[in-house]
Coordinates of C-alpha atoms in Angstrom, one line a residue:
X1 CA 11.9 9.2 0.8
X2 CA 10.5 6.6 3.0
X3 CA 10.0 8.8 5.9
X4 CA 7.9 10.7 3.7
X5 CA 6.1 8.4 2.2
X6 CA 5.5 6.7 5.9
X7 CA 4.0 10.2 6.7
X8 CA 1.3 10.2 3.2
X9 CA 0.4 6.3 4.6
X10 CA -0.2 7.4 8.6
X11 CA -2.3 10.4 7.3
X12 CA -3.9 8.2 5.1
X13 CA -4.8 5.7 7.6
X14 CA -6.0 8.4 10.1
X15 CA -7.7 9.8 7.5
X16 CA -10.0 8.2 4.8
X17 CA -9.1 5.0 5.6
X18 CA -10.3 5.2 9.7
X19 CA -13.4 6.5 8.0
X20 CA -13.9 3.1 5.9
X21 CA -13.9 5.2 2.3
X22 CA -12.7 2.7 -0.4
X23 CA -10.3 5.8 -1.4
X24 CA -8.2 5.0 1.7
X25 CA -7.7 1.5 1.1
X26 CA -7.2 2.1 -2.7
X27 CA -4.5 4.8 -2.0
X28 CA -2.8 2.3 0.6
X29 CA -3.1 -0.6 -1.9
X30 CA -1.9 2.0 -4.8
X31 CA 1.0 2.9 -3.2
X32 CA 2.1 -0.2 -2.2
X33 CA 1.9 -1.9 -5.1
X34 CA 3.9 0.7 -6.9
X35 CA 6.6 0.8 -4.3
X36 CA 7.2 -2.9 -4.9
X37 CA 7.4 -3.0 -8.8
X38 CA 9.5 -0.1 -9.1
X39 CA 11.6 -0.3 -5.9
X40 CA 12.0 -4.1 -6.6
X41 CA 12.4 -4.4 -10.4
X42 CA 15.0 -1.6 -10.2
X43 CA 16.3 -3.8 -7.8
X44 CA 17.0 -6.9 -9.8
X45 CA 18.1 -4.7 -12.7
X46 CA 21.2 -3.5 -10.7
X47 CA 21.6 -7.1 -9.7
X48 CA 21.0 -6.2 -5.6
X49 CA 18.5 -9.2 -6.0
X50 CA 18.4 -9.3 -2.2
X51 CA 16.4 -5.9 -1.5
X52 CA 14.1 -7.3 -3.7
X53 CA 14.0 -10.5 -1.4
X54 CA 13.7 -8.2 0.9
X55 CA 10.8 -5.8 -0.3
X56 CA 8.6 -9.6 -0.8
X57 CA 8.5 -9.5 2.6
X58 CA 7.9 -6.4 3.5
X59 CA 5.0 -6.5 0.5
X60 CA 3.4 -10.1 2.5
X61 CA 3.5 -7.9 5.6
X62 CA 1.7 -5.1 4.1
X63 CA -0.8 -7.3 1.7
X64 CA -2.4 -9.3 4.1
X65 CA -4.0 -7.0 6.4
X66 CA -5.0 -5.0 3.0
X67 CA -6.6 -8.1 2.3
X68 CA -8.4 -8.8 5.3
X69 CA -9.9 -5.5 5.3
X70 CA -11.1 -5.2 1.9
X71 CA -14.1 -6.1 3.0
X72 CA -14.9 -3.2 5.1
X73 CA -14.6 -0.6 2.5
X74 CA -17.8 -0.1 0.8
X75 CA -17.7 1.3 -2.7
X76 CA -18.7 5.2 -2.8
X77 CA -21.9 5.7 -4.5
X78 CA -22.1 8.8 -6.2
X79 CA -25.7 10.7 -5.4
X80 CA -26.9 13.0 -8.2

């Protein structure tokens, strides 16, 4: 699972995102975000509290670059 899901991020990155298309960044941020709530509340539910300890880190290390280059990705404006 996570060698897959580490190939859907790296063609992401070299893909929309490389390109600055707010659809890059919101699929990296998406998946993320999911992979922490689900990965960590199952987690804490099965009482191995320290993989969630464990995924907060991993989520700082991936939220703060996603956060420092929000700024870069310009909304799409659709042209009619």
């Amino acid at each position: 699972v996570i060698v897959g899901w580490s190939v859907a991020l790296l063609l992401t990155l070299a893909s929309s995102f490389r390109r600055r298309e707010r659809e890059g960044w919101n699929t990296l941020a998406a998946s993320v975000g999911i992979w922490f709530t689900v990965d960590s509340t199952y987690s804490l539910i099965s009482g191995f509290w320290q993989n969630a300890v464990f995924n907060v880190v991993f989520f700082v290390c991936f939220a703060i670059p996603l956060a420092a280059t929000y700024s870069h990705f310009e909304k799409k404006v659709e042209q009619k």
